[in-house]
Tab-separated table of C-alpha atoms in Angstrom:
chain	number	residue	atom	x	y	z
A	1	MET	CA	66.256	3.751	-12.524
A	2	ASP	CA	64.993	6.990	-10.975
A	3	THR	CA	62.988	7.700	-14.135
A	4	ILE	CA	61.420	4.228	-14.067
A	5	VAL	CA	60.485	4.543	-10.375
A	6	LEU	CA	59.001	7.986	-11.024
A	7	ALA	CA	56.954	6.615	-13.927
A	8	TYR	CA	55.762	3.707	-11.830
A	9	SER	CA	54.805	6.076	-8.971
A	10	LEU	CA	52.807	8.322	-11.288
A	11	ALA	CA	51.067	5.291	-12.770
A	12	ILE	CA	50.136	4.021	-9.294
A	13	VAL	CA	48.761	7.448	-8.309
A	14	LEU	CA	46.728	7.611	-11.521
A	15	LEU	CA	45.332	4.110	-11.017
A	16	ILE	CA	44.353	4.886	-7.392
A	17	ILE	CA	42.518	7.990	-8.638
A	18	ILE	CA	40.673	5.863	-11.199
A	19	SER	CA	39.890	3.288	-8.487
A	20	ALA	CA	38.498	6.104	-6.342
A	21	PHE	CA	36.352	7.220	-9.288
A	22	PHE	CA	34.887	3.730	-9.726
A	23	SER	CA	34.218	3.359	-5.978
A	24	MET	CA	32.596	6.793	-5.831
A	25	SER	CA	30.435	5.965	-8.859
A	26	GLU	CA	29.255	2.692	-7.367
A	27	THR	CA	28.160	4.301	-4.078
A	28	ALA	CA	26.628	7.350	-5.751
A	29	PHE	CA	24.410	5.339	-8.110
A	30	THR	CA	23.535	2.868	-5.349
A	31	SER	CA	22.540	5.606	-2.868
A	32	VAL	CA	20.881	8.078	-5.236
A	33	ASN	CA	17.211	8.913	-4.773
A	34	ASP	CA	15.734	8.099	-8.169
A	35	ILE	CA	12.606	10.100	-7.311
A	36	LYS	CA	14.748	13.250	-7.094
A	37	LEU	CA	16.395	12.340	-10.388
A	38	LYS	CA	12.990	11.846	-12.034
A	39	LYS	CA	11.863	15.252	-10.750
A	40	MET	CA	15.004	16.870	-12.187
A	41	ALA	CA	14.548	15.004	-15.480
A	42	ASN	CA	10.932	16.178	-15.710
A	43	GLU	CA	12.212	19.728	-15.259
A	44	GLY	CA	14.404	19.303	-18.348
A	45	ASN	CA	17.729	18.181	-16.875
A	46	LYS	CA	19.211	15.928	-19.587
A	47	LYS	CA	22.025	14.646	-17.374
A	48	ALA	CA	19.484	13.504	-14.778
A	49	GLN	CA	17.687	11.599	-17.537
A	50	ARG	CA	20.959	9.980	-18.594
A	51	ALA	CA	21.622	8.962	-14.985
A	52	LEU	CA	18.146	7.398	-14.858
A	53	ASN	CA	18.864	5.490	-18.063
A	54	ILE	CA	21.986	4.054	-16.434
A	55	LEU	CA	19.975	3.041	-13.351
A	56	ASP	CA	17.400	1.319	-15.557
A	57	ASP	CA	20.094	-1.253	-16.417
A	58	TYR	CA	21.655	-1.347	-12.972
A	59	ASP	CA	23.116	-4.862	-13.341
A	60	ARG	CA	25.073	-3.804	-16.393
A	61	PHE	CA	26.273	-0.644	-14.634
A	62	LEU	CA	27.393	-2.513	-11.514
A	63	THR	CA	29.167	-5.223	-13.512
A	64	THR	CA	31.033	-2.560	-15.502
A	65	ILE	CA	32.103	-0.713	-12.343
A	66	LEU	CA	33.323	-3.899	-10.667
A	67	ILE	CA	35.279	-4.915	-13.780
A	68	GLY	CA	36.890	-1.487	-14.052
A	69	ASN	CA	37.691	-1.274	-10.355
A	70	ASN	CA	39.254	-4.721	-10.256
A	71	LEU	CA	41.311	-4.053	-13.393
A	72	VAL	CA	42.842	-0.835	-12.046
A	73	ASN	CA	43.433	-2.343	-8.583
A	74	ILE	CA	45.202	-5.351	-10.084
A	75	ALA	CA	47.217	-3.130	-12.410
A	76	GLY	CA	48.185	-0.794	-9.575
A	77	THR	CA	49.239	-3.683	-7.331
A	78	SER	CA	51.276	-5.277	-10.151
A	79	ILE	CA	53.106	-2.032	-10.899
A	80	ALA	CA	53.746	-1.437	-7.176
A	81	THR	CA	55.142	-4.966	-6.827
A	82	THR	CA	57.568	-4.339	-9.709
A	83	MET	CA	58.588	-0.914	-8.347
A	84	PHE	CA	59.214	-2.092	-4.785
A	85	ALA	CA	61.069	-5.160	-6.062
A	86	ILE	CA	63.482	-2.788	-7.859
A	87	LEU	CA	63.872	-0.621	-4.751
A	88	LEU	CA	63.841	-3.224	-1.933
A	89	GLY	CA	64.328	-6.603	-3.493
A	90	ALA	CA	61.806	-9.297	-4.312
A	91	GLU	CA	60.889	-10.509	-0.797
A	92	THR	CA	60.880	-7.172	0.996
A	93	GLY	CA	59.205	-5.525	-2.007
A	94	ALA	CA	56.304	-8.010	-1.893
A	95	ILE	CA	55.697	-7.250	1.783
A	96	ALA	CA	55.942	-3.492	1.190
A	97	THR	CA	53.523	-3.733	-1.733
A	98	THR	CA	50.949	-5.632	0.339
A	99	VAL	CA	51.048	-3.164	3.238
A	100	ILE	CA	51.296	0.104	1.291
A	101	MET	CA	48.843	-0.715	-1.490
A	102	THR	CA	46.292	-2.088	0.975
A	103	LEU	CA	46.398	1.147	2.967
A	104	LEU	CA	46.349	3.387	-0.112
A	105	LEU	CA	43.448	1.546	-1.730
A	106	LEU	CA	41.441	1.400	1.490
A	107	ILE	CA	41.904	5.084	2.345
A	108	PHE	CA	41.977	6.749	-1.071
A	109	GLY	CA	40.352	4.116	-3.276
A	110	GLU	CA	37.450	3.005	-1.062
A	111	ILE	CA	36.638	4.772	2.223
A	112	THR	CA	37.181	8.428	1.239
A	113	PRO	CA	35.426	8.430	-2.166
A	114	LYS	CA	32.543	6.259	-0.947
A	115	SER	CA	31.961	8.459	2.124
A	116	TYR	CA	31.865	11.559	-0.073
A	117	ALA	CA	29.528	9.891	-2.593
A	118	LYS	CA	27.170	8.803	0.174
A	119	LYS	CA	26.684	12.451	1.186
A	120	HIS	CA	26.205	13.857	-2.335
A	121	PRO	CA	24.800	11.059	-4.540
A	122	GLU	CA	22.573	13.168	-6.848
A	123	ARG	CA	25.265	15.771	-7.519
A	124	ILE	CA	27.873	13.115	-8.327
A	125	CYS	CA	25.549	11.025	-10.525
A	126	ILE	CA	24.699	14.035	-12.654
A	127	SER	CA	28.351	15.103	-12.875
A	128	ILE	CA	29.787	11.742	-13.930
A	129	CYS	CA	26.889	10.133	-15.836
A	130	SER	CA	28.387	10.972	-19.262
A	131	ILE	CA	31.755	9.418	-18.336
A	132	ILE	CA	30.015	6.332	-16.923
A	133	TYR	CA	27.959	6.046	-20.122
A	134	TRP	CA	31.118	5.761	-22.256
A	135	ILE	CA	32.861	3.406	-19.823
A	136	ILE	CA	29.817	1.114	-20.034
A	137	LYS	CA	30.032	1.244	-23.818
A	138	ILE	CA	33.779	0.452	-23.840
A	139	LEU	CA	33.548	-2.424	-21.365
A	140	SER	CA	30.262	-3.772	-22.725
A	141	PRO	CA	31.777	-6.985	-24.192
A	142	LEU	CA	33.250	-7.946	-20.812
A	143	SER	CA	30.147	-6.895	-18.839
A	144	TRP	CA	27.917	-8.874	-21.262
A	145	LEU	CA	30.011	-11.994	-20.627
A	146	PHE	CA	29.877	-11.665	-16.833
A	147	ILE	CA	26.143	-10.905	-16.827
A	148	LYS	CA	25.514	-14.100	-18.817
A	149	LEU	CA	27.632	-16.052	-16.332
A	150	THR	CA	25.664	-14.671	-13.362
A	151	LEU	CA	22.383	-15.585	-15.075
A	152	LEU	CA	23.569	-19.183	-15.251
A	153	VAL	CA	24.209	-19.182	-11.504
A	154	GLY	CA	20.780	-17.856	-10.486
A	155	LYS	CA	17.634	-17.123	-12.464
A	156	GLY	CA	14.390	-15.426	-11.524
A	157	GLU	CA	13.735	-11.962	-10.201
A	158	GLU	CA	12.170	-11.005	-6.908
A	159	PRO	CA	10.054	-7.868	-6.519
A	160	VAL	CA	12.168	-4.759	-6.018
A	161	ILE	CA	10.149	-3.996	-2.891
A	162	THR	CA	7.259	-5.765	-1.184
A	163	GLU	CA	4.132	-4.112	0.197
A	164	ASP	CA	5.239	-4.813	3.784
A	165	GLU	CA	8.636	-3.240	3.125
A	166	LEU	CA	6.935	-0.212	1.591
A	167	GLU	CA	4.834	0.234	4.742
A	168	VAL	CA	8.021	0.136	6.848
A	169	MET	CA	9.542	2.783	4.570
A	170	ILE	CA	6.455	4.979	4.998
A	171	ASP	CA	6.732	4.633	8.801
A	172	GLU	CA	10.408	5.644	8.637
A	173	ILE	CA	9.592	8.650	6.443
A	174	GLN	CA	6.913	9.642	8.962
A	175	SER	CA	9.370	9.322	11.860
A	176	ASP	CA	11.780	11.589	9.965
A	177	GLY	CA	9.081	14.254	9.868
A	178	VAL	CA	8.607	14.262	6.086
A	179	LEU	CA	5.044	12.909	6.352
A	180	GLU	CA	2.368	13.676	8.939
A	181	LYS	CA	0.745	10.707	10.674
A	182	SER	CA	-2.529	11.354	8.832
A	183	GLU	CA	-0.694	11.360	5.491
A	184	SER	CA	1.118	8.086	6.154
A	185	GLU	CA	-2.107	6.431	7.337
A	186	LEU	CA	-3.845	7.590	4.149
A	187	ILE	CA	-1.091	6.101	1.980
A	188	LYS	CA	-1.179	2.786	3.841
A	189	SER	CA	-4.988	2.661	3.646
A	190	ALA	CA	-4.775	3.144	-0.121
A	191	MET	CA	-2.290	0.261	-0.345
A	192	ARG	CA	-4.667	-2.055	1.517
A	193	LEU	CA	-7.694	-1.389	-0.700
A	194	ASP	CA	-6.704	-4.329	-2.908
A	195	ASP	CA	-6.776	-6.641	0.136
A	196	ILE	CA	-10.366	-5.809	1.185
A	197	THR	CA	-13.432	-7.138	-0.635
A	198	VAL	CA	-16.785	-5.366	-0.759
A	199	SER	CA	-18.274	-8.255	1.257
A	200	GLU	CA	-16.471	-6.763	4.282
A	201	VAL	CA	-17.926	-3.255	3.985
A	202	TYR	CA	-21.347	-3.403	2.308
A	203	VAL	CA	-24.718	-2.646	3.924
A	204	HIS	CA	-26.404	-6.026	4.494
A	205	ARG	CA	-29.674	-6.728	2.723
A	206	VAL	CA	-31.654	-6.736	5.982
A	207	ASP	CA	-30.536	-3.126	6.590
A	208	ILE	CA	-31.407	-1.890	3.106
A	209	VAL	CA	-34.067	0.833	3.023
A	210	ALA	CA	-35.784	0.286	-0.327
A	211	VAL	CA	-39.140	0.819	-2.051
A	212	GLU	CA	-41.083	-1.491	-4.370
A	213	VAL	CA	-41.361	-0.005	-7.854
A	214	ASN	CA	-45.180	-0.219	-7.944
A	215	GLU	CA	-45.633	1.833	-4.782
A	216	SER	CA	-46.922	5.395	-5.083
A	217	ALA	CA	-44.717	8.481	-5.173
A	218	ASP	CA	-46.177	9.477	-1.788
A	219	VAL	CA	-44.882	6.276	-0.193
A	220	LEU	CA	-41.480	6.944	-1.736
A	221	GLY	CA	-41.500	10.462	-0.283
A	222	GLU	CA	-42.323	9.157	3.193
A	223	VAL	CA	-39.398	6.700	3.010
A	224	ILE	CA	-37.003	9.433	1.833
A	225	ILE	CA	-38.048	11.768	4.656
A	226	SER	CA	-38.029	9.110	7.399
A	227	SER	CA	-34.717	7.561	6.377
A	228	GLY	CA	-32.852	10.761	5.517
A	229	PHE	CA	-31.070	8.957	2.686
A	230	SER	CA	-30.328	10.737	-0.593
A	231	ARG	CA	-30.569	7.517	-2.645
A	232	ILE	CA	-33.300	4.901	-2.300
A	233	PRO	CA	-32.906	1.510	-4.037
A	234	ILE	CA	-35.965	0.409	-6.024
A	235	TYR	CA	-36.855	-3.280	-6.339
A	236	GLU	CA	-39.484	-5.217	-8.233
A	237	GLU	CA	-41.413	-7.851	-6.255
A	238	THR	CA	-38.406	-8.890	-4.108
A	239	ILE	CA	-35.281	-7.274	-2.719
A	240	ASP	CA	-33.279	-9.805	-4.765
A	241	ASN	CA	-34.393	-7.901	-7.852
A	242	ILE	CA	-33.188	-4.319	-7.341
A	243	ILE	CA	-33.766	-2.573	-10.665
A	244	GLY	CA	-32.495	0.921	-9.967
A	245	VAL	CA	-32.249	3.828	-7.570
A	246	VAL	CA	-34.175	7.062	-7.000
A	247	TYR	CA	-32.386	10.246	-5.949
A	248	SER	CA	-34.135	12.352	-3.332
A	249	LYS	CA	-33.098	15.484	-5.239
A	250	THR	CA	-35.053	14.309	-8.287
A	251	TYR	CA	-38.104	13.440	-6.173
A	252	PHE	CA	-38.236	16.808	-4.384
A	253	THR	CA	-37.572	18.759	-7.600
A	254	ASN	CA	-40.502	17.090	-9.369
A	255	THR	CA	-42.718	17.498	-6.314
A	256	ALA	CA	-41.881	21.209	-5.979
A	257	MET	CA	-42.606	21.784	-9.667
A	258	GLY	CA	-45.989	20.037	-9.369
A	259	VAL	CA	-45.061	17.334	-11.871
A	260	LYS	CA	-47.164	14.171	-11.737
A	261	PHE	CA	-44.863	11.167	-11.746
A	262	GLY	CA	-44.488	7.564	-10.705
A	263	ILE	CA	-41.424	5.777	-9.387
A	264	ARG	CA	-40.670	4.309	-12.820
A	265	ASP	CA	-40.477	7.843	-14.259
A	266	ILE	CA	-37.564	8.921	-12.056
A	267	ILE	CA	-35.694	5.662	-11.548
A	268	MET	CA	-31.977	5.733	-12.403
A	269	PRO	CA	-29.617	2.821	-13.216
A	270	VAL	CA	-27.541	1.093	-10.582
A	271	LYS	CA	-24.328	-0.955	-10.832
A	272	TYR	CA	-24.134	-4.655	-9.978
A	273	ILE	CA	-20.919	-6.135	-8.585
A	274	PRO	CA	-20.084	-9.549	-7.076
A	275	GLU	CA	-19.188	-9.712	-3.385
A	276	THR	CA	-15.694	-10.952	-4.240
A	277	VAL	CA	-14.654	-7.685	-5.924
A	278	THR	CA	-11.999	-5.694	-4.068
A	279	VAL	CA	-12.726	-2.237	-2.704
A	280	ALA	CA	-10.135	-0.770	-5.097
A	281	ASN	CA	-11.816	-2.281	-8.167
A	282	ALA	CA	-15.293	-1.326	-6.951
A	283	LEU	CA	-14.126	2.250	-6.394
A	284	ASN	CA	-12.673	2.417	-9.897
A	285	GLU	CA	-15.863	0.979	-11.396
A	286	LEU	CA	-18.139	3.500	-9.648
A	287	GLN	CA	-15.850	6.385	-10.597
A	288	ARG	CA	-15.742	5.239	-14.216
A	289	SER	CA	-19.514	4.799	-14.505
A	290	LYS	CA	-20.329	7.974	-12.501
A	291	ILE	CA	-22.855	5.954	-10.456
A	292	HIS	CA	-22.576	6.302	-6.679
A	293	ILE	CA	-24.357	3.138	-5.553
A	294	ALA	CA	-23.967	-0.538	-6.426
A	295	VAL	CA	-25.856	-3.731	-5.600
A	296	VAL	CA	-23.597	-6.426	-4.172
A	297	LEU	CA	-24.566	-9.826	-5.555
A	298	ASP	CA	-24.004	-13.257	-4.038
A	299	SER	CA	-22.923	-16.316	-6.032
A	300	TYR	CA	-26.557	-17.028	-6.992
A	301	GLY	CA	-27.213	-13.530	-8.337
A	302	GLY	CA	-29.321	-12.509	-5.347
A	303	THR	CA	-28.883	-9.285	-3.413
A	304	ARG	CA	-26.218	-9.599	-0.748
A	305	GLY	CA	-26.320	-5.904	0.112
A	306	ILE	CA	-25.585	-2.472	-1.297
A	307	ILE	CA	-22.508	-0.309	-1.248
A	308	THR	CA	-22.084	3.377	-1.957
A	309	LEU	CA	-19.169	5.478	-3.090
A	310	GLU	CA	-19.069	6.951	0.407
A	311	ASP	CA	-18.696	3.468	1.950
A	312	LEU	CA	-15.690	2.808	-0.288
A	313	ILE	CA	-14.061	6.172	0.379
A	314	GLU	CA	-14.488	5.614	4.135
A	315	GLU	CA	-12.185	2.595	3.797
A	316	LEU	CA	-9.571	5.086	2.629
A	317	VAL	CA	-10.108	8.097	4.899
A	318	GLY	CA	-12.168	6.730	7.800
A	319	ASP	CA	-15.774	7.424	8.795
A	320	ILE	CA	-17.438	10.399	7.088
A	321	TRP	CA	-20.215	12.053	9.062
A	322	ASP	CA	-22.754	14.446	7.556
A	323	GLU	CA	-23.793	17.511	9.568
A	324	SER	CA	-27.127	15.839	10.347
A	325	ASP	CA	-25.641	12.459	11.256
A	326	ALA	CA	-25.647	11.319	14.859
A	327	VAL	CA	-22.133	9.994	15.413
A	328	GLN	CA	-22.379	6.319	16.323
A	329	GLN	CA	-19.515	4.091	17.359
A	330	ASP	CA	-19.584	0.312	17.016
A	331	VAL	CA	-17.985	0.040	20.459
A	332	SER	CA	-18.336	2.666	23.193
A	333	ALA	CA	-16.930	2.342	26.705
A	334	SER	CA	-19.246	2.733	29.675
A	335	THR	CA	-18.158	2.152	33.296
A	336	GLY	CA	-16.846	-0.767	35.284
A	337	GLY	CA	-15.498	-2.725	32.332
A	338	ARG	CA	-18.805	-2.370	30.486
A	339	TYR	CA	-18.977	-1.680	26.717
A	340	ILE	CA	-21.994	-0.945	24.536
A	341	VAL	CA	-21.561	-2.781	21.212
A	342	LYS	CA	-23.592	-2.583	18.003
A	343	GLY	CA	-25.003	-5.902	16.845
A	344	MET	CA	-23.523	-5.499	13.354
A	345	ALA	CA	-20.057	-4.647	14.680
A	346	ASP	CA	-17.188	-6.852	13.545
A	347	LEU	CA	-16.306	-9.338	16.290
A	348	ASP	CA	-12.558	-9.019	15.611
A	349	ASP	CA	-12.772	-5.224	15.911
A	350	VAL	CA	-14.662	-5.592	19.180
A	351	MET	CA	-11.961	-7.884	20.576
A	352	ASP	CA	-9.268	-5.373	19.588
A	353	LYS	CA	-11.071	-2.415	21.173
A	354	ILE	CA	-12.064	-4.213	24.368
A	355	GLY	CA	-8.731	-5.988	24.696
A	356	ILE	CA	-9.936	-9.556	25.172
A	357	HIS	CA	-9.845	-12.752	23.126
A	358	ILE	CA	-13.123	-14.514	22.352
A	359	ASP	CA	-13.145	-18.148	21.295
A	360	ARG	CA	-15.196	-18.253	18.094
A	361	GLU	CA	-15.431	-22.057	18.177
A	362	ASP	CA	-16.943	-22.955	14.761
A	363	TYR	CA	-18.459	-19.513	14.118
A	364	THR	CA	-17.022	-17.928	10.970
A	365	ASP	CA	-19.214	-14.880	10.177
A	366	PRO	CA	-17.987	-11.456	11.313
A	367	SER	CA	-20.962	-9.895	13.146
A	368	VAL	CA	-21.540	-9.814	16.901
A	369	SER	CA	-25.268	-10.422	16.333
A	370	GLY	CA	-24.518	-13.626	14.437
A	371	PHE	CA	-22.118	-14.779	17.181
A	372	ILE	CA	-24.799	-14.261	19.852
A	373	MET	CA	-27.302	-16.235	17.758
A	374	TYR	CA	-24.684	-18.980	17.298
A	375	LYS	CA	-24.102	-19.218	21.064
A	376	LEU	CA	-27.832	-19.168	21.885
A	377	GLN	CA	-28.738	-21.572	19.057
A	378	ARG	CA	-31.906	-19.543	18.471
A	379	ALA	CA	-33.100	-16.053	17.606
A	380	PRO	CA	-32.053	-13.590	20.333
A	381	THR	CA	-34.484	-11.649	22.520
A	382	LYS	CA	-34.014	-8.659	24.782
A	383	GLY	CA	-32.306	-9.631	28.046
A	384	ASP	CA	-30.596	-12.791	26.714
A	385	GLU	CA	-27.153	-13.401	28.169
A	386	VAL	CA	-24.147	-15.219	26.739
A	387	GLU	CA	-21.511	-16.293	29.247
A	388	LEU	CA	-17.918	-16.386	28.004
A	389	ASP	CA	-14.726	-17.232	29.873
A	390	ASN	CA	-13.724	-13.574	30.111
A	391	ALA	CA	-16.915	-11.596	29.493
A	392	THR	CA	-20.699	-11.603	29.671
A	393	ILE	CA	-22.772	-10.418	26.703
A	394	THR	CA	-26.259	-9.047	27.421
A	395	VAL	CA	-28.706	-8.284	24.595
A	396	ASN	CA	-30.081	-4.744	25.068
A	397	SER	CA	-32.377	-4.481	22.040
A	398	VAL	CA	-33.381	-6.476	18.989
A	399	LYS	CA	-35.029	-5.744	15.658
A	400	GLY	CA	-36.684	-8.683	13.986
A	401	HIS	CA	-34.247	-11.523	14.607
A	402	ARG	CA	-31.129	-9.374	14.877
A	403	VAL	CA	-29.356	-7.807	17.838
A	404	VAL	CA	-29.351	-4.019	17.527
A	405	ASP	CA	-27.000	-3.439	20.452
A	406	CYS	CA	-25.691	-5.336	23.418
A	407	ALA	CA	-23.470	-4.892	26.463
A	408	PHE	CA	-20.094	-6.560	26.929
A	409	VAL	CA	-19.028	-6.764	30.572
A	410	VAL	CA	-15.413	-7.832	31.009
A	411	LYS	CA	-14.937	-10.065	34.024
A	412	ASN	CA	-12.715	-8.621	36.763
A	413	ASP	CA	-10.416	-11.634	36.992
A	414	GLN	CA	-9.223	-11.156	33.386
């Protein structure tokens, strides 16, 4: 009997070790950073590549581990029940088996190996990936059966990670000190480029500085010098028919060399994109075509505005100011709850910066100038005032029928 008990004891110890191996494997492959594994695989580590191959079919791996773990736990408990029944009798042996095997499996088969695997997931995955590979092969018939059964219970896959969850992860990585704030903001801005259309960032047609193609080169030169722009759109007859762009570099080079030329001689092609295109797609299109300016078209094919490569990049990195640019803010604080606001500023941005809520009523366009015109029900003039529940808007200057800038005065009782 002593020999049988000894054999049973050794078998139980062996099965607990195997149970610990399965538990450790499950936690290691669940916790491993696959980016680190990919880096190691790219450096030529074949075991890291094998570990990645296992992770690629994670459902099969997990099913295999659970099958193996349950088999050894059941076998260990069965053997322990038989052994303790021989030593203590059937009733007492059953109680002893329940208590002892529960403790042994919890301590040595679950908690200890999983805690260790949680601390060293990459090292363990690389060390055991070959063994796991063959276990998956051996238990593949059983794992195939259980995978098919689970597919019958629930079908359809959800995304591994959503965009919102990814932003939370980036914030956590930043808080851990791995990323600087500027780096995390850049990553999140890049993620949002697909959510912004060019209609939100283009230069409106009324603000376009352009030259008619039949004008003289001297007129073109005056516009280039007065505007300070390096690219001037060229239209034929109407701004709805922009046919190209002239680069100031080309104009000044020809002028310096004494070359006689007309606007048609130096005009370059321009891209045309609909206003519904996302910033990400517009950026890709301009990069691909090596053209730095595009005409934004409305649904009728007319000119809605223009957009440059710089405008698109600013959505990614923020405002870019040239050395000669005068830095202008859409909203600048003055004194006594007074704010100077550009007419073309976005009304939502203004509300965020000033810290008040403005009832838009039925107004849907984004600009402050348009909102003032909506409230006045006519073209604005200098000195016009718009009374709101929590602020007063005063028109400071106008150009044509548009507000250039205005003053927001927040009421003291708000």
